[in-house]
Coordinates of C-alpha atoms in Angstrom, one line a residue:
M161 CA -26.2 11.0 -38.9
P162 CA -24.9 13.3 -35.9
E163 CA -21.4 13.4 -34.5
V164 CA -20.2 13.2 -31.3
Y165 CA -17.2 13.7 -29.6
L166 CA -16.8 11.8 -26.2
D167 CA -13.2 11.6 -26.6
H168 CA -11.6 14.2 -24.5
Y169 CA -9.5 12.5 -21.6
A170 CA -7.3 11.4 -25.7
A171 CA -7.5 14.9 -27.0
T172 CA -9.6 18.5 -26.4
Q173 CA -10.2 21.0 -29.5
V174 CA -7.6 23.9 -29.5
L175 CA -10.3 26.9 -27.8
P176 CA -10.8 29.8 -30.4
E177 CA -9.1 32.6 -27.9
V178 CA -6.6 30.2 -27.3
V179 CA -5.3 29.8 -30.8
D180 CA -5.7 34.1 -31.1
A181 CA -3.1 34.2 -28.0
M182 CA -0.9 32.0 -30.3
Q183 CA -1.2 33.2 -33.3
P184 CA 1.0 36.6 -33.2
L185 CA 4.1 34.3 -32.0
L186 CA 3.5 32.1 -34.5
R187 CA 3.4 35.1 -36.9
D188 CA 6.0 38.1 -35.8
G189 CA 7.4 36.9 -32.2
F190 CA 9.5 33.9 -33.7
G191 CA 12.3 35.5 -31.0
N192 CA 14.4 33.9 -28.7
P193 CA 13.4 34.1 -25.4
S194 CA 17.3 33.4 -24.5
S195 CA 18.1 36.4 -26.4
L196 CA 19.2 39.6 -25.4
H197 CA 17.9 42.2 -28.3
G198 CA 14.6 43.4 -28.6
W199 CA 13.0 40.0 -30.1
G200 CA 13.6 38.1 -27.2
D201 CA 12.6 40.7 -24.8
S202 CA 9.4 40.3 -26.8
A203 CA 9.6 36.8 -26.5
R204 CA 10.6 36.0 -22.9
E205 CA 8.1 38.3 -22.2
A206 CA 5.4 36.0 -24.1
L207 CA 6.4 33.5 -21.8
E208 CA 6.3 35.0 -18.4
A209 CA 3.3 35.9 -19.0
A210 CA 2.4 32.7 -19.7
R211 CA 3.5 31.4 -16.7
E212 CA 2.4 33.6 -13.9
K213 CA -1.2 32.4 -15.5
V214 CA -0.2 28.7 -15.1
A215 CA 1.3 29.2 -12.1
A216 CA -1.9 31.5 -10.6
L217 CA -3.7 27.8 -11.6
I218 CA -3.0 25.8 -9.2
G219 CA -2.0 28.6 -6.6
A220 CA 1.8 28.9 -6.9
N221 CA 5.2 30.5 -7.8
P222 CA 5.8 31.9 -10.9
A223 CA 9.4 30.8 -10.3
E224 CA 8.3 27.6 -9.7
I225 CA 6.7 26.8 -12.8
I226 CA 8.8 25.1 -15.6
F227 CA 7.8 24.1 -18.6
T228 CA 8.1 20.6 -20.6
S229 CA 6.7 19.6 -23.9
C230 CA 4.2 17.4 -22.0
G231 CA 2.3 15.9 -19.1
T232 CA 4.7 13.3 -19.6
E233 CA 8.2 14.6 -19.7
A234 CA 6.7 16.4 -16.8
N235 CA 6.1 13.1 -15.1
N236 CA 9.4 11.7 -15.6
T237 CA 11.1 14.5 -14.8
A238 CA 10.0 14.3 -11.4
V239 CA 9.6 10.9 -10.5
K240 CA 13.8 10.5 -12.0
G241 CA 15.0 13.8 -11.1
I242 CA 13.4 14.0 -7.5
A243 CA 14.8 10.3 -6.8
G244 CA 18.1 11.2 -8.8
A245 CA 18.8 14.0 -7.1
A246 CA 18.1 11.9 -3.6
K247 CA 19.9 9.1 -3.9
K248 CA 22.6 9.5 -1.5
K249 CA 19.7 9.5 1.1
G250 CA 18.2 6.4 -0.5
N251 CA 16.7 4.8 -3.2
H252 CA 13.4 3.6 -2.5
L253 CA 10.1 5.3 -4.3
V254 CA 6.4 5.1 -3.6
I255 CA 3.6 4.8 -6.2
S256 CA 0.3 3.3 -6.7
A257 CA -0.8 0.5 -8.9
I258 CA -3.1 3.0 -10.5
E259 CA -0.2 5.6 -12.0
H260 CA -0.2 6.7 -15.3
F261 CA 2.8 4.5 -17.7
S262 CA 5.5 7.5 -17.6
V263 CA 5.0 7.8 -13.3
M264 CA 5.1 4.0 -13.7
H265 CA 7.3 3.4 -16.1
S266 CA 9.9 6.1 -14.9
A267 CA 10.3 4.1 -12.1
R268 CA 10.6 0.9 -13.4
T269 CA 13.9 2.4 -15.1
L270 CA 15.1 3.4 -11.4
E271 CA 14.9 0.1 -10.6
K272 CA 17.5 -0.9 -13.1
S273 CA 19.9 1.8 -11.8
G274 CA 19.2 0.5 -8.1
F275 CA 16.1 2.0 -6.9
E276 CA 13.3 -0.1 -4.6
V277 CA 9.8 1.0 -5.7
A278 CA 6.9 0.5 -3.3
T279 CA 3.8 0.1 -4.6
V280 CA 0.2 0.4 -3.1
G281 CA -3.2 -0.5 -5.2
V282 CA -6.7 0.8 -4.5
D283 CA -9.4 -0.5 -3.5
E284 CA -12.1 -1.7 -6.1
Y285 CA -13.3 2.7 -6.7
G286 CA -9.3 2.7 -7.9
M287 CA -9.2 4.4 -4.4
V288 CA -5.7 4.9 -2.8
N289 CA -6.0 4.3 0.4
P290 CA -3.3 7.2 2.4
E291 CA -2.7 4.1 5.4
E292 CA -1.5 1.5 2.9
V293 CA 1.3 4.9 2.1
R294 CA 2.2 5.7 5.2
A295 CA 3.2 1.8 5.5
A296 CA 4.8 2.0 2.2
I297 CA 7.2 5.0 3.2
R298 CA 10.5 3.2 4.4
Q299 CA 13.5 5.3 6.7
D300 CA 15.2 5.1 3.0
T301 CA 12.8 6.4 0.4
V302 CA 13.0 9.7 -1.4
L303 CA 9.9 10.1 -3.0
V304 CA 6.1 8.9 -3.2
S305 CA 4.2 9.7 -6.6
I306 CA 0.5 9.4 -6.5
M307 CA -2.1 10.6 -8.6
T308 CA -4.5 13.6 -8.4
A309 CA -7.0 11.7 -10.5
N310 CA -7.8 8.9 -13.1
G311 CA -8.7 9.8 -15.9
E312 CA -10.0 6.5 -16.7
T313 CA -12.4 5.6 -14.1
G314 CA -12.4 9.5 -13.0
T315 CA -11.8 8.8 -9.4
V316 CA -10.6 11.9 -7.3
Q317 CA -7.9 10.3 -4.8
P318 CA -7.2 11.7 -1.0
I319 CA -4.1 13.8 -2.0
E320 CA -4.2 15.8 1.3
E321 CA -4.1 13.3 3.7
I322 CA -1.2 11.5 1.4
A323 CA 0.7 14.8 1.0
E324 CA 0.7 14.9 4.8
I325 CA 1.4 12.1 5.6
A326 CA 4.6 12.3 3.6
K327 CA 5.1 15.2 4.5
A328 CA 5.5 14.1 8.9
K329 CA 8.0 11.8 6.9
G330 CA 10.1 13.9 5.1
V331 CA 9.4 12.6 2.4
P332 CA 8.8 14.7 -1.1
F333 CA 5.7 14.0 -2.4
H334 CA 4.5 14.6 -6.3
T335 CA 1.9 14.3 -7.4
D336 CA 0.8 13.4 -11.9
A337 CA -2.7 16.0 -12.0
V338 CA -2.8 16.0 -15.8
A339 CA -5.9 14.3 -15.6
A340 CA -7.4 17.0 -12.9
A341 CA -6.1 20.0 -13.8
G342 CA -8.3 22.5 -15.0
S343 CA -11.1 20.9 -14.4
I344 CA -11.7 20.8 -10.5
P345 CA -9.8 23.6 -8.5
L346 CA -6.2 22.8 -7.2
D347 CA -3.9 24.5 -5.0
V348 CA -0.2 23.5 -4.6
N349 CA -0.4 25.0 -0.7
D350 CA -3.3 23.9 0.1
L351 CA -2.6 20.5 -1.4
G352 CA 0.8 20.5 0.1
V353 CA 2.6 18.3 -2.2
D354 CA 6.2 19.1 -3.2
A355 CA 5.4 19.2 -7.3
L356 CA 3.2 18.6 -9.8
S357 CA 2.6 17.7 -13.0
L358 CA 0.1 19.3 -15.7
A359 CA -0.9 19.3 -19.2
S360 CA -2.0 21.4 -22.3
D361 CA -4.2 19.6 -23.6
L362 CA -6.8 18.2 -21.2
M363 CA -7.4 21.9 -20.3
Y364 CA -8.3 23.3 -24.0
G365 CA -4.8 24.5 -25.5
P366 CA -2.2 22.7 -27.9
K367 CA -0.2 19.5 -28.0
G368 CA 3.6 19.1 -27.4
V369 CA 3.3 21.7 -23.9
G370 CA 3.5 20.5 -20.4
A371 CA 4.7 22.1 -16.9
L372 CA 5.5 21.1 -14.1
W373 CA 5.6 23.1 -10.9
V374 CA 8.5 21.9 -8.1
R375 CA 8.4 23.5 -4.9
K376 CA 11.5 26.4 -4.1
G377 CA 14.1 24.5 -1.8
L378 CA 13.5 20.7 -3.5
R379 CA 16.4 19.6 -5.2
M380 CA 16.2 17.6 -9.0
M381 CA 18.3 16.7 -11.6
P382 CA 17.1 18.4 -14.6
L383 CA 16.4 15.4 -17.4
L384 CA 17.2 17.2 -20.0
D385 CA 20.8 18.5 -20.3
G386 CA 21.2 21.7 -22.1
G387 CA 21.1 25.3 -21.8
V388 CA 19.9 27.6 -19.5
Q389 CA 16.8 27.6 -20.4
E390 CA 14.2 27.5 -17.4
G391 CA 16.3 28.3 -15.4
G392 CA 18.4 25.9 -15.9
R393 CA 16.3 22.8 -14.6
R394 CA 15.0 21.5 -18.4
G395 CA 17.4 22.4 -21.3
G396 CA 16.8 23.6 -25.1
T397 CA 14.3 26.5 -26.5
E398 CA 10.5 27.0 -25.5
N399 CA 8.1 26.5 -27.7
V400 CA 7.3 30.1 -27.0
P401 CA 3.9 29.6 -29.2
G402 CA 2.1 26.8 -27.3
I403 CA 3.8 27.7 -23.5
V404 CA 0.9 31.0 -24.5
G405 CA -1.6 28.9 -26.0
M406 CA -1.4 27.1 -22.8
G407 CA -1.0 30.1 -20.4
T408 CA -4.5 31.9 -22.1
A409 CA -5.6 27.8 -21.2
A410 CA -5.2 27.9 -17.7
E411 CA -6.4 31.1 -17.3
L412 CA -9.3 30.3 -19.1
A413 CA -9.5 27.6 -17.0
A414 CA -9.7 29.2 -14.4
E415 CA -11.7 31.9 -14.4
H416 CA -14.9 29.0 -16.5
M417 CA -14.3 26.5 -13.7
D418 CA -16.7 26.2 -11.7
E419 CA -19.4 26.9 -15.0
R420 CA -18.4 23.9 -16.9
A421 CA -17.5 21.6 -13.9
A422 CA -21.6 21.8 -13.4
Y423 CA -22.3 21.6 -17.3
L424 CA -20.0 18.9 -17.1
S425 CA -21.3 16.8 -14.7
S426 CA -24.6 17.5 -15.6
M427 CA -24.5 15.4 -18.6
R428 CA -21.7 13.2 -17.1
D429 CA -24.8 12.2 -14.2
A430 CA -27.5 11.8 -16.6
L431 CA -24.8 9.3 -18.3
I432 CA -24.2 7.4 -15.2
E433 CA -27.9 7.1 -14.2
K434 CA -29.3 5.9 -17.5
L435 CA -27.0 3.9 -18.7
P436 CA -27.0 1.1 -16.6
A437 CA -31.1 0.8 -16.5
A438 CA -30.4 0.5 -20.3
I439 CA -27.8 -2.0 -20.8
P440 CA -28.0 -4.9 -18.1
H441 CA -24.5 -6.8 -17.2
L442 CA -23.0 -3.0 -17.2
N443 CA -20.9 -1.4 -14.3
L444 CA -19.8 1.8 -13.3
T445 CA -16.0 2.1 -12.4
G446 CA -14.5 4.4 -10.4
H447 CA -15.4 6.1 -7.5
P448 CA -19.8 7.3 -7.7
A449 CA -19.0 10.4 -5.7
R450 CA -14.7 11.7 -5.9
R451 CA -15.7 11.5 -10.0
L452 CA -14.3 13.8 -12.2
P453 CA -16.8 16.3 -13.6
W454 CA -15.9 15.3 -17.2
N455 CA -15.8 11.6 -16.7
A456 CA -18.6 8.3 -16.4
S457 CA -16.8 4.8 -17.2
F458 CA -18.2 1.8 -17.3
V459 CA -17.4 -2.6 -18.0
V460 CA -19.6 -4.1 -20.5
E461 CA -19.6 -7.8 -20.0
F462 CA -19.4 -10.5 -22.7
I463 CA -17.8 -8.3 -24.7
E464 CA -15.2 -6.0 -25.8
G465 CA -14.4 -2.6 -25.5
E466 CA -12.9 -2.4 -29.3
G467 CA -15.8 -4.2 -31.4
M468 CA -18.2 -1.6 -29.6
L469 CA -15.8 0.8 -30.3
L470 CA -16.1 0.5 -34.0
F471 CA -19.7 0.2 -34.0
L472 CA -20.2 3.2 -32.1
N473 CA -17.6 4.9 -34.6
M474 CA -19.9 3.9 -37.9
Q475 CA -23.4 6.0 -35.9
G476 CA -20.7 8.9 -35.6
I477 CA -19.7 8.7 -31.6
A478 CA -15.9 9.1 -31.1
V479 CA -15.1 7.6 -27.2
S480 CA -12.8 5.3 -25.8
S481 CA -11.8 2.2 -24.0
G482 CA -9.1 2.1 -21.5
S483 CA -6.7 4.8 -21.5
A484 CA -5.7 6.5 -24.3
C485 CA -2.4 5.8 -24.4
T486 CA -2.7 2.3 -24.8
S487 CA -6.1 1.5 -26.5
R488 CA -3.6 0.6 -29.2
A489 CA -2.1 -1.7 -27.9
L490 CA -5.0 -3.6 -27.7
K491 CA -3.9 -4.9 -23.5
G492 CA -6.5 -5.5 -20.9
S493 CA -6.2 -1.7 -18.6
H494 CA -3.6 -2.0 -15.2
V495 CA -6.1 0.4 -13.6
L496 CA -8.9 -1.8 -14.1
S497 CA -6.8 -5.1 -13.0
A498 CA -5.7 -3.0 -9.6
C499 CA -9.6 -2.4 -8.9
G500 CA -10.1 -5.3 -8.8
I501 CA -12.6 -5.6 -12.2
P502 CA -12.0 -9.3 -13.7
A503 CA -10.0 -10.1 -17.2
E504 CA -12.6 -10.8 -18.9
V505 CA -15.0 -8.0 -17.4
A506 CA -12.3 -5.8 -18.2
R507 CA -11.8 -5.7 -22.0
G508 CA -15.3 -4.4 -22.2
S509 CA -14.2 -0.5 -20.8
L510 CA -16.0 2.0 -22.2
L511 CA -14.7 5.6 -21.1
F512 CA -16.9 8.9 -21.9
S513 CA -15.4 11.8 -21.1
F514 CA -17.8 14.8 -21.8
G515 CA -16.5 18.0 -23.4
L516 CA -17.7 22.1 -23.7
D517 CA -18.3 21.1 -27.4
N518 CA -21.2 18.4 -25.4
K519 CA -24.5 18.3 -25.5
P520 CA -26.7 17.3 -23.6
E521 CA -28.5 15.4 -26.3
D522 CA -25.5 13.8 -26.7
V523 CA -26.4 11.2 -23.9
D524 CA -29.4 10.9 -25.5
Y525 CA -28.1 9.9 -29.1
V526 CA -25.4 7.2 -27.2
L527 CA -28.8 6.3 -25.4
E528 CA -30.2 5.4 -28.1
V529 CA -27.6 3.5 -30.1
L530 CA -25.1 2.0 -27.7
P531 CA -28.0 -0.6 -26.1
P532 CA -28.8 -2.5 -29.9
I533 CA -24.8 -2.4 -30.5
V534 CA -24.3 -4.0 -27.3
Q535 CA -27.3 -6.7 -27.8
R536 CA -25.9 -7.5 -31.3
L537 CA -22.6 -8.1 -30.5
R538 CA -23.5 -10.1 -27.6
E539 CA -25.5 -12.5 -29.9
M540 CA -22.2 -14.0 -31.0
S541 CA -20.7 -13.6 -28.2
P542 CA -19.1 -17.3 -26.8
L543 CA -19.1 -15.8 -23.7
Y544 CA -22.3 -14.4 -23.7
D545 CA -23.8 -17.4 -25.3
K546 CA -22.9 -19.4 -22.0
F547 CA -23.4 -17.2 -19.6
L548 CA -27.6 -18.0 -20.9
K549 CA -27.3 -21.6 -20.5
S550 CA -25.9 -21.7 -17.9
G551 CA -28.6 -20.1 -15.8
G552 CA -28.6 -16.8 -16.4
D553 CA -30.8 -14.1 -16.4
Q554 CA -31.0 -11.7 -19.8
N555 CA -32.9 -9.0 -17.3
S556 CA -30.9 -9.7 -14.3
D557 CA -28.9 -6.6 -12.3
V558 CA -25.5 -6.6 -13.4
Q559 CA -23.1 -9.1 -11.5

């Protein structure tokens, strides 16, 4: 039986080149970068070399990169840190309805300390309207945070337009680029943003490492108090092997971005074209054109995603249903809900996230295996039975 991993939004494999770069730091390069001796010097040199590689991926100044433990910490640091530092100026934030929970919950936490949060909606494709952001900004707004791209639907946001609006209003703009960094070209100067979060594990680097870019001059309170590491902006001894791994992963992503995108999008497009023809009452979610190269996401009517995941796993296929961070919670997707998809339909979500280890024949295997699974589950579904008894046509177009 083939084994097909199509859950790269949850985790990517660590590339061999990344492992090779990390191993010397795990074996011999155990020094603390803050130490004033040879061992510390070697660790610090490796740390700064990695900082330059991560900065180069997004066109940033290396001195503006802060290493964190993950993308979630980077988002928490940006939202709480930037807003907290500006509290004397105002207490209002603007986010979107499709943000990762690390942004959304950070904003809700700030509400408990007196901040107000405005949440702008999205259209049926999961796209934020820049004019709605403009309308949401007030005189006391101290931060706008809109993600670069949503990993669940794949939709890439009009970040440049939103950043221009925020800049004209004099409001700092943060973007969560975890799902996008390493997959599509990003340059912080072209984007016009003031802070950007990224993570190692979605670009074939190790887990447990992330980074936050903060434009020079933007005030930000540290999330973690401690020593003078990361310029006093993030206390705690740095994870040097992991950071070196992230640096190597970023370097490889920058070097091979175009060819990776072409390869992944060819498989993505094949599945998007062929799967709706093979399964009635299946809808693509997200924008059909402004989409991450590795993302193909759908909702399958009348059945639940969990059942499809279990049956696909029995056939050696790994996918996810909704966000990787909430797949075990069995809760409805707030992202799909924001797109206007009814809860009973959103429960049938399937996310196929392609990676470098996939091959075109993996798409063929999904097309072979998934339709009979869907048919079997629908035969057990009271919703589907009700639909057929109401006069629904099994072969009609998706409603």
